Amino acid sequence: METPPWRDRLREADELLEQLNAQAEQARRRRAFALKDGAEDLGSVYALAKDLSLSQTAVSKAIKKYTPA
């Protein structure tokens, strides 16, 4: 079987990267909504961060960046 020309392979790789980036963005949004729900359930971002062994700053930033105010 013959290898496709490099331009075609590059175009396919670029398309795949775009799809993966879009999927990663969607996953970050879903994660942020889950974090927001967790903070509401546990009473605070601090409690959630402590429960997940994450920094409060990281949790707060994720929620603020990917969920509406």
CSV table of C-alpha atoms in Angstrom, one decimal:
chain,number,residue,atom,x,y,z
A,1,MET,CA,0.0,0.0,0.0
A,2,GLU,CA,1.3,3.4,-0.9
A,3,THR,CA,1.8,6.1,1.7
A,4,PRO,CA,-0.4,9.2,1.0
A,5,PRO,CA,1.5,12.4,0.1
A,6,TRP,CA,2.8,14.4,3.0
A,7,ARG,CA,0.4,17.3,2.4
A,8,ASP,CA,-2.6,14.9,2.8
A,9,ARG,CA,-1.1,13.4,5.9
A,10,LEU,CA,-0.5,16.9,7.3
A,11,ARG,CA,-4.0,18.0,6.5
A,12,GLU,CA,-5.4,14.9,8.2
A,13,ALA,CA,-3.3,15.4,11.3
A,14,ASP,CA,-4.4,19.0,11.5
A,15,GLU,CA,-8.0,18.0,11.3
A,16,LEU,CA,-7.5,15.4,14.0
A,17,LEU,CA,-5.9,18.0,16.3
A,18,GLU,CA,-8.8,20.4,15.8
A,19,GLN,CA,-11.2,17.6,16.7
A,20,LEU,CA,-9.2,16.7,19.8
A,21,ASN,CA,-8.9,20.3,20.9
A,22,ALA,CA,-12.7,20.7,20.6
A,23,GLN,CA,-13.3,17.6,22.6
A,24,ALA,CA,-10.8,18.7,25.3
A,25,GLU,CA,-12.6,22.1,25.5
A,26,GLN,CA,-15.9,20.3,26.0
A,27,ALA,CA,-14.4,18.1,28.7
A,28,ARG,CA,-13.0,21.1,30.5
A,29,ARG,CA,-16.4,22.8,30.5
A,30,ARG,CA,-18.1,19.6,31.8
A,31,ARG,CA,-15.4,19.3,34.5
A,32,ALA,CA,-15.9,22.9,35.5
A,33,PHE,CA,-19.7,22.4,35.9
A,34,ALA,CA,-19.1,19.3,38.0
A,35,LEU,CA,-16.6,21.3,40.1
A,36,LYS,CA,-19.2,24.0,40.5
A,37,ASP,CA,-21.9,21.5,41.6
A,38,GLY,CA,-19.4,19.9,44.0
A,39,ALA,CA,-18.7,23.3,45.6
A,40,GLU,CA,-22.4,23.9,46.0
A,41,ASP,CA,-22.9,20.4,47.5
A,42,LEU,CA,-20.0,20.7,49.9
A,43,GLY,CA,-20.7,24.3,50.8
A,44,SER,CA,-17.6,26.0,49.4
A,45,VAL,CA,-14.8,25.9,46.9
A,46,TYR,CA,-12.4,25.4,49.8
A,47,ALA,CA,-14.2,22.3,51.0
A,48,LEU,CA,-14.3,20.9,47.5
A,49,ALA,CA,-10.6,21.6,46.9
A,50,LYS,CA,-9.7,19.9,50.2
A,51,ASP,CA,-11.9,16.9,49.4
A,52,LEU,CA,-10.2,16.5,46.0
A,53,SER,CA,-6.7,17.3,47.3
A,54,LEU,CA,-6.5,20.2,44.8
A,55,SER,CA,-5.6,23.8,45.4
A,56,GLN,CA,-8.4,26.2,46.0
A,57,THR,CA,-7.0,28.5,43.4
A,58,ALA,CA,-7.0,25.8,40.7
A,59,VAL,CA,-10.6,24.9,41.4
A,60,SER,CA,-11.7,28.5,41.5
A,61,LYS,CA,-10.0,29.4,38.3
A,62,ALA,CA,-11.5,26.3,36.5
A,63,ILE,CA,-15.0,27.2,37.6
A,64,LYS,CA,-14.6,30.9,36.7
A,65,LYS,CA,-13.0,30.2,33.3
A,66,TYR,CA,-15.5,27.6,32.0
A,67,THR,CA,-18.9,28.4,33.6
A,68,PRO,CA,-21.1,31.4,33.4
A,69,ALA,CA,-21.2,33.8,36.3
